[in-house]
PDB file of C-alpha atoms in Angstrom:
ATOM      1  CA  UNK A   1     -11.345  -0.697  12.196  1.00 65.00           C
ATOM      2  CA  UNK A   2     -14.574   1.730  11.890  1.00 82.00           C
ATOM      3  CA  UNK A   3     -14.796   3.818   8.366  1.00 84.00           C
ATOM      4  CA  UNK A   4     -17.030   7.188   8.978  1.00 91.00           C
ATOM      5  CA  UNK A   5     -16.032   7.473   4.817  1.00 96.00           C
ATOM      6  CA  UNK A   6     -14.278   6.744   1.560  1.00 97.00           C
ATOM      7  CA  UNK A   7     -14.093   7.825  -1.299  1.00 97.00           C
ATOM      8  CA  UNK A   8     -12.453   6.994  -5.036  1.00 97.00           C
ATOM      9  CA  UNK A   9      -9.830   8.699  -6.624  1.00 96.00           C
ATOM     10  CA  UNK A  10      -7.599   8.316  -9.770  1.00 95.00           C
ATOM     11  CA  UNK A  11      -4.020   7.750 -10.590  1.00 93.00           C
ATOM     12  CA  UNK A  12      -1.494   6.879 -12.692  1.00 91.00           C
ATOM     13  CA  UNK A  13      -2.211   3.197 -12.121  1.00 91.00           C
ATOM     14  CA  UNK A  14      -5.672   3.199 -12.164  1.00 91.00           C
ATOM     15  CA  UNK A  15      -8.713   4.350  -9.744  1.00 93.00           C
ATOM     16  CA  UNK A  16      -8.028   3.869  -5.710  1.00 94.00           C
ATOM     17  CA  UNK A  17     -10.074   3.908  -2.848  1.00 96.00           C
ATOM     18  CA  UNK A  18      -8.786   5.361   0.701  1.00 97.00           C
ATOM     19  CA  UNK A  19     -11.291   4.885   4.064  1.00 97.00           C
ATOM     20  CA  UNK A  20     -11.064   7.117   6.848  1.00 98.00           C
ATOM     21  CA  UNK A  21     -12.222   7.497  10.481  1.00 96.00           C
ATOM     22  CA  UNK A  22     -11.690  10.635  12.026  1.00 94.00           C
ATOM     23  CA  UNK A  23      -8.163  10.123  13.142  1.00 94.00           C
ATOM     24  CA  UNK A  24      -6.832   7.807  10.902  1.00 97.00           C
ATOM     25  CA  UNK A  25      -6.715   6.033   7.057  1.00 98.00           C
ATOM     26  CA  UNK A  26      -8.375   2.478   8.137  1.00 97.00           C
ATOM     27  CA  UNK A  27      -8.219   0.835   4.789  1.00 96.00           C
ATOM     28  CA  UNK A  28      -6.811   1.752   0.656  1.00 96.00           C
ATOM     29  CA  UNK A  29      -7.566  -0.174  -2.316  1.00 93.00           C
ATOM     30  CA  UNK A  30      -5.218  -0.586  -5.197  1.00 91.00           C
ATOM     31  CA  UNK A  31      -7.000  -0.411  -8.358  1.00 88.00           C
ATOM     32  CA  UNK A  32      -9.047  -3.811  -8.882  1.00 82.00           C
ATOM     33  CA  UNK A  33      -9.014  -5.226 -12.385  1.00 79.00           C
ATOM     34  CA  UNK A  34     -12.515  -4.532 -13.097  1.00 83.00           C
ATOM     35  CA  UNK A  35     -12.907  -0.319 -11.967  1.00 79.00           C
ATOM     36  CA  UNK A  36     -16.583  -0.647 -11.434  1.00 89.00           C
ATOM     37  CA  UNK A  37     -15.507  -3.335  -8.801  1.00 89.00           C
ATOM     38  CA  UNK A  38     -13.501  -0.745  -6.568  1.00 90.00           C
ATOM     39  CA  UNK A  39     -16.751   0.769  -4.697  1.00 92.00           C
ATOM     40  CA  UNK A  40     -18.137  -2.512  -4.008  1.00 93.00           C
ATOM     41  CA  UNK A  41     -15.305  -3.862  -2.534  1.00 92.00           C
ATOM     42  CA  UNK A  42     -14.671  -1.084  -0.150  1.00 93.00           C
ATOM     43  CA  UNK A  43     -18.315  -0.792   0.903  1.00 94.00           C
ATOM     44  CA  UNK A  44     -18.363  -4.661   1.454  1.00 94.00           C
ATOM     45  CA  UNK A  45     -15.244  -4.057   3.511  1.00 93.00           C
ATOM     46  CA  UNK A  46     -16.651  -1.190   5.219  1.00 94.00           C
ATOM     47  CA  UNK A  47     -20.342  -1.438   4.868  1.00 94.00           C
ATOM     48  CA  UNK A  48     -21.005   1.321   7.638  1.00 93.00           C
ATOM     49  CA  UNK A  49     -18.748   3.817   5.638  1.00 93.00           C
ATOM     50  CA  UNK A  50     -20.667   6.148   3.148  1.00 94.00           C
ATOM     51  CA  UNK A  51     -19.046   7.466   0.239  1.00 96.00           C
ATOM     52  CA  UNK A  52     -18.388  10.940   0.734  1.00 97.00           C
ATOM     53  CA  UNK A  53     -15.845  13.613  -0.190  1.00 97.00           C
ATOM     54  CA  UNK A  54     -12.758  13.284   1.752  1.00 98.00           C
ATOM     55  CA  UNK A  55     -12.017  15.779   4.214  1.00 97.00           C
ATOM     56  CA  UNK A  56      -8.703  18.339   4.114  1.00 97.00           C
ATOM     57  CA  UNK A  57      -6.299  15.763   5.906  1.00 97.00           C
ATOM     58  CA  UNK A  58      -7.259  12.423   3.472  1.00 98.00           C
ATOM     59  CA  UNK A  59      -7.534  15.095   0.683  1.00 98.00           C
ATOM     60  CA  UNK A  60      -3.913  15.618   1.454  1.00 97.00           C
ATOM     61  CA  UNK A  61      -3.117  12.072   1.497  1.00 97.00           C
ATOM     62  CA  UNK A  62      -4.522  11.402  -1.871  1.00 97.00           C
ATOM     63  CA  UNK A  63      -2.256  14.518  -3.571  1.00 96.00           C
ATOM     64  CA  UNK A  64       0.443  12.435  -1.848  1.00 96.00           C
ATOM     65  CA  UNK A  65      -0.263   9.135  -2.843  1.00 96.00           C
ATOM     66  CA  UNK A  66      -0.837  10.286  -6.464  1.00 95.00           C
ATOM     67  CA  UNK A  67       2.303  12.102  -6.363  1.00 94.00           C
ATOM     68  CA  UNK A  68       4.253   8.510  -5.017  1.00 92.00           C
ATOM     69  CA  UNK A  69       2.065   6.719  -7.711  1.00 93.00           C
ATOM     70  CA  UNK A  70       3.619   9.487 -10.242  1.00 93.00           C
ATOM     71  CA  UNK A  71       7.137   8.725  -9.499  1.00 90.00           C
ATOM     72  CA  UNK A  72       7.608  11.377  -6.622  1.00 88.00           C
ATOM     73  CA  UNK A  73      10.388   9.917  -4.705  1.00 84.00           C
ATOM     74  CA  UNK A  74      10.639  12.557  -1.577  1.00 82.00           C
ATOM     75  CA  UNK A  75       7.611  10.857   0.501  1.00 80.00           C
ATOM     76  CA  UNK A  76       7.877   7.733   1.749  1.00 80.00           C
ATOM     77  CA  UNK A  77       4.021   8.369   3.718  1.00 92.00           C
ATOM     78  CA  UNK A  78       5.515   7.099   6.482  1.00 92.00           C
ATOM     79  CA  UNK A  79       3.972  10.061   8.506  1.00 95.00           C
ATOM     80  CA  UNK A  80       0.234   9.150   7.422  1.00 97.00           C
ATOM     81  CA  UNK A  81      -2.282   8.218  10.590  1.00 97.00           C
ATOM     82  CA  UNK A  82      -2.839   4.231  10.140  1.00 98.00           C
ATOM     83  CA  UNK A  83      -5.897   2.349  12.386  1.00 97.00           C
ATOM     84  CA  UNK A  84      -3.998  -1.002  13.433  1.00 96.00           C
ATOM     85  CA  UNK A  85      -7.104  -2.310  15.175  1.00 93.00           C
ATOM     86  CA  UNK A  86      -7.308  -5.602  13.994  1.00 92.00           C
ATOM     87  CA  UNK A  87      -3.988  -5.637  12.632  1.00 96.00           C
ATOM     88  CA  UNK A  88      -1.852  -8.643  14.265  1.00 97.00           C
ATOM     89  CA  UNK A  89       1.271  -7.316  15.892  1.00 97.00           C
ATOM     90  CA  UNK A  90       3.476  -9.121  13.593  1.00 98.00           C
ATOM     91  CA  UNK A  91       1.879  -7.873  11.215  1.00 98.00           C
ATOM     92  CA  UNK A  92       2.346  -4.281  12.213  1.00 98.00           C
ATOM     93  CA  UNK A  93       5.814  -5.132  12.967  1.00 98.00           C
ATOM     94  CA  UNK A  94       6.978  -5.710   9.070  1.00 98.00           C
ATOM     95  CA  UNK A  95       4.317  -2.859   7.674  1.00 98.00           C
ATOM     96  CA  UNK A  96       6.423  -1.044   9.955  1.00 97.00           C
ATOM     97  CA  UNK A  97       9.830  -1.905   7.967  1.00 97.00           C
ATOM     98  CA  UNK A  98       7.681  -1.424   4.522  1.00 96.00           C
ATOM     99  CA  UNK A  99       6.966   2.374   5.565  1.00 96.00           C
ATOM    100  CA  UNK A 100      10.807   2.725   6.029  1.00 95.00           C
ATOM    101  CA  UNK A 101      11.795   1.529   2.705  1.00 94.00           C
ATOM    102  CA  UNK A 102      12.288   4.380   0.498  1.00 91.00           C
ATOM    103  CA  UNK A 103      11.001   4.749  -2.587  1.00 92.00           C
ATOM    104  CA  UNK A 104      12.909   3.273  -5.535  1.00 90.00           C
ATOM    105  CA  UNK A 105      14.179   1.050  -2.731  1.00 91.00           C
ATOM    106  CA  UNK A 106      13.499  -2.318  -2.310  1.00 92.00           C
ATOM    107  CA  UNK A 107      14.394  -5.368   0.277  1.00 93.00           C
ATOM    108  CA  UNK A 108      13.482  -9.287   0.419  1.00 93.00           C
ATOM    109  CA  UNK A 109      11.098 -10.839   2.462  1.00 94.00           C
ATOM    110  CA  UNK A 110      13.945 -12.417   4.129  1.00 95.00           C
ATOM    111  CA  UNK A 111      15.997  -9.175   4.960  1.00 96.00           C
ATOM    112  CA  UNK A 112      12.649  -7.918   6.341  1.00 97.00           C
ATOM    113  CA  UNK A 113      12.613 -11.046   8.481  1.00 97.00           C
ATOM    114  CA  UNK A 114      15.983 -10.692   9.274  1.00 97.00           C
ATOM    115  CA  UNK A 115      15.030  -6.885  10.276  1.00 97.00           C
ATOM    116  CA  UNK A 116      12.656  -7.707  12.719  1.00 97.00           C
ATOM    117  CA  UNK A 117      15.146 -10.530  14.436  1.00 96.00           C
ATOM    118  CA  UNK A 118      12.992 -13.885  12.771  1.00 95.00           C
ATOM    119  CA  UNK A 119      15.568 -14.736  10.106  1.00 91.00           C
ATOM    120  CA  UNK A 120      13.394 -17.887   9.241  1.00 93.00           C
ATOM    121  CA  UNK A 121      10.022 -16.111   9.243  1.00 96.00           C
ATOM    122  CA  UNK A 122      10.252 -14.574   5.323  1.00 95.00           C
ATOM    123  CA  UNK A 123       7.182 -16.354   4.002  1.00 94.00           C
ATOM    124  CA  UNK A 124       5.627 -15.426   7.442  1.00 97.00           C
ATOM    125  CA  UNK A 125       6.786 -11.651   6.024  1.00 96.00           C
ATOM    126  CA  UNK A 126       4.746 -12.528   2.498  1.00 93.00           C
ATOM    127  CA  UNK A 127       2.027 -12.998   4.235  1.00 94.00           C
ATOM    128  CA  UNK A 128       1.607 -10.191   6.221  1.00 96.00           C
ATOM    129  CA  UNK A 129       1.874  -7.919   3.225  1.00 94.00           C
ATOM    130  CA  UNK A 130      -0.407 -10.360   1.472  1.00 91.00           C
ATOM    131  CA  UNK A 131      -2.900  -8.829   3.934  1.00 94.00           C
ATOM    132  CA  UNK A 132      -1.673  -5.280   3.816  1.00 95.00           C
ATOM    133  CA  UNK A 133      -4.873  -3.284   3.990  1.00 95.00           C
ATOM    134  CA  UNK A 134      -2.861   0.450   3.262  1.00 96.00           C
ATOM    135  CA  UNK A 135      -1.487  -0.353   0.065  1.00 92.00           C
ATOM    136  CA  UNK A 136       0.942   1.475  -0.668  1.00 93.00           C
ATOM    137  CA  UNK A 137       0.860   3.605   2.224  1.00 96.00           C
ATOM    138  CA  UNK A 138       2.370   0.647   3.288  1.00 96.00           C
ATOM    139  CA  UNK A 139       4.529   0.418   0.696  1.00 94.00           C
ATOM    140  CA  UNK A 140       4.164  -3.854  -0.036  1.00 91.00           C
ATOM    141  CA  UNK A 141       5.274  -3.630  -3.695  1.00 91.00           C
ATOM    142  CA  UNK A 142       9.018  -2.501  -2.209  1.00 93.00           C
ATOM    143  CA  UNK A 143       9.674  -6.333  -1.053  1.00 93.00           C
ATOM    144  CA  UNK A 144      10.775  -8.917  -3.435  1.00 90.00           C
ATOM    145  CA  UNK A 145      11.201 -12.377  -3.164  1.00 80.00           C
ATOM    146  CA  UNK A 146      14.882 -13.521  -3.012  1.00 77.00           C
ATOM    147  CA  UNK A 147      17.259 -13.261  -6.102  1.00 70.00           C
ATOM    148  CA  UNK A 148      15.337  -9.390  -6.670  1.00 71.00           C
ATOM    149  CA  UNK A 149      12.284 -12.067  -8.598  1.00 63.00           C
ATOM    150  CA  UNK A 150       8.561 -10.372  -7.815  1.00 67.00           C
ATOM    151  CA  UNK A 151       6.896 -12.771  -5.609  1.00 70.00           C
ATOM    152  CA  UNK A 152       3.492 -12.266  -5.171  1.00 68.00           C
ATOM    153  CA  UNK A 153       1.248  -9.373  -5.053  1.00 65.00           C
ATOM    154  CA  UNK A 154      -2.890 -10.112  -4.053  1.00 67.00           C
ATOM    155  CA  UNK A 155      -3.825  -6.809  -5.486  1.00 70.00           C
ATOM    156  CA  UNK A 156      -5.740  -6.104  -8.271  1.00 66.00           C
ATOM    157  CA  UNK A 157      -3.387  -6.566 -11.410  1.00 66.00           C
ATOM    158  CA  UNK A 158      -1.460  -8.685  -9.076  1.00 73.00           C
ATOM    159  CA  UNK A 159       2.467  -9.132  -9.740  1.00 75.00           C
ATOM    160  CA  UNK A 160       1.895  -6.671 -13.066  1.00 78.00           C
ATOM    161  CA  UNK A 161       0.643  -3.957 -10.488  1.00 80.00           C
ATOM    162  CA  UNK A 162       3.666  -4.666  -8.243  1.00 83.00           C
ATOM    163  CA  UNK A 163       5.938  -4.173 -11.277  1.00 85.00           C
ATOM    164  CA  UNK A 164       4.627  -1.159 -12.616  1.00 86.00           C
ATOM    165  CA  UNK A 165       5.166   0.529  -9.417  1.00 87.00           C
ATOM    166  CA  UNK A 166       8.064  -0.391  -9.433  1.00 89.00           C
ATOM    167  CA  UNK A 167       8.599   0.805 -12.447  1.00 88.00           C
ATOM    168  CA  UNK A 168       7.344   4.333 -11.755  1.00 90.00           C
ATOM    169  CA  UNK A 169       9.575   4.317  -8.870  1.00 90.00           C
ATOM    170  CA  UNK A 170      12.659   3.425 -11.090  1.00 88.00           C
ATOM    171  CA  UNK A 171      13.087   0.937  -8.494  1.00 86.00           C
ATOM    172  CA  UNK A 172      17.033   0.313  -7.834  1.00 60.00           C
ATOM    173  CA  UNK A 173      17.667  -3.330  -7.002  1.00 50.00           C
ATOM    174  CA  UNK A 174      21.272  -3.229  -4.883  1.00 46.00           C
ATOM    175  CA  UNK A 175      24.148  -1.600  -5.844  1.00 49.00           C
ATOM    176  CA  UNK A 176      23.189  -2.081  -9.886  1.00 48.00           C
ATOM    177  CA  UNK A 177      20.896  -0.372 -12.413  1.00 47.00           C
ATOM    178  CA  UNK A 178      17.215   0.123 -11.766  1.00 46.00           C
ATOM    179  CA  UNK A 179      14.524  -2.804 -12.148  1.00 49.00           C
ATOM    180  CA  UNK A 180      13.824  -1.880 -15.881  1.00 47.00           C
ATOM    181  CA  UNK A 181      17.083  -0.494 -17.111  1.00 42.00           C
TER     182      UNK A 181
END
């Protein structure tokens, strides 16, 4: 994955960071849990990216994301250019499945294994979003460990960040109330 740029931007859970090449988003950072950490860590991850202002089409992406990250529950971002270079095809295979759950939706990691015909592979599943480099393009927050608990979450805030999206997306867990009713 080759950055040409990044750049920061804020939202309702704290300050981001989206890379772009020309074609595609190649990398977003949730908010870390010290902000002056969050241009670091995407120039260590891209150090030939320079920090620059986005152009139209990642502009657009950031209004979107913002709005998701607001509680807009019409875009899933599913549509949004990713760079998979690098990413392993299993991998690709359950981000896939992520982009597809709606938000205010949610699944286990073992219905998403069960999705992509491994019904065994669910902490193969947690591990793959564990190295989810579009969150929440990729929408990694939206899979729970069995019984509807958290699980894990390896960005910044960690399972609190996971939660509070959820929260913002009113997440519904089955066929009862939401998450936080």
């Amino acid at each position: 994955m080759h950055a040409s740029g990044f750049c920061l931007f804020d939202t309702p859970i704290g300050q981001c960071a989206i890379a772009w090449s020309a074609a595609a988003i190649v990398g977003v950072l949730l908010p870390e849990d010290d902000p002056q950490q969050t241009a670091p860590r995407m120039q260590r991850r891209f150090p030939q990216a320079r920090q620059i202002a986005p152009p139209h089409w990642v502009a657009q992406v950031i209004e979107r994301t913002r709005a998701l990250l607001n509680g807009a529950t019409t875009d899933t971002l599913a549509d949004v250019p990713l760079d998979m270079a690098g990413v392993p095809e299993f991998n690709q295979r359950v981000y896939a499945i992520a982009r597809a759950i709606a938000p205010g939706q949610t699944l286990s990691y073992g219905e998403v294994a069960a999705m992509l015909g491994e019904p065994g592979a669910a902490r193969a599943v947690g591990q793959a979003l564990g190295h989810n480099p579009f969150a929440p393009i990729v929408p990694c927050h939206r899979v729970l460990a069995a019984g509807k608990r958290s699980g894990g979450f390896s960005a910044g805030g960690g399972v609190a960040t996971k939660l509070r999206m959820l929260q913002i997306e009113k997440a519904q867990l089955g066929d009862g109330p939401g998450l936080f009713d």
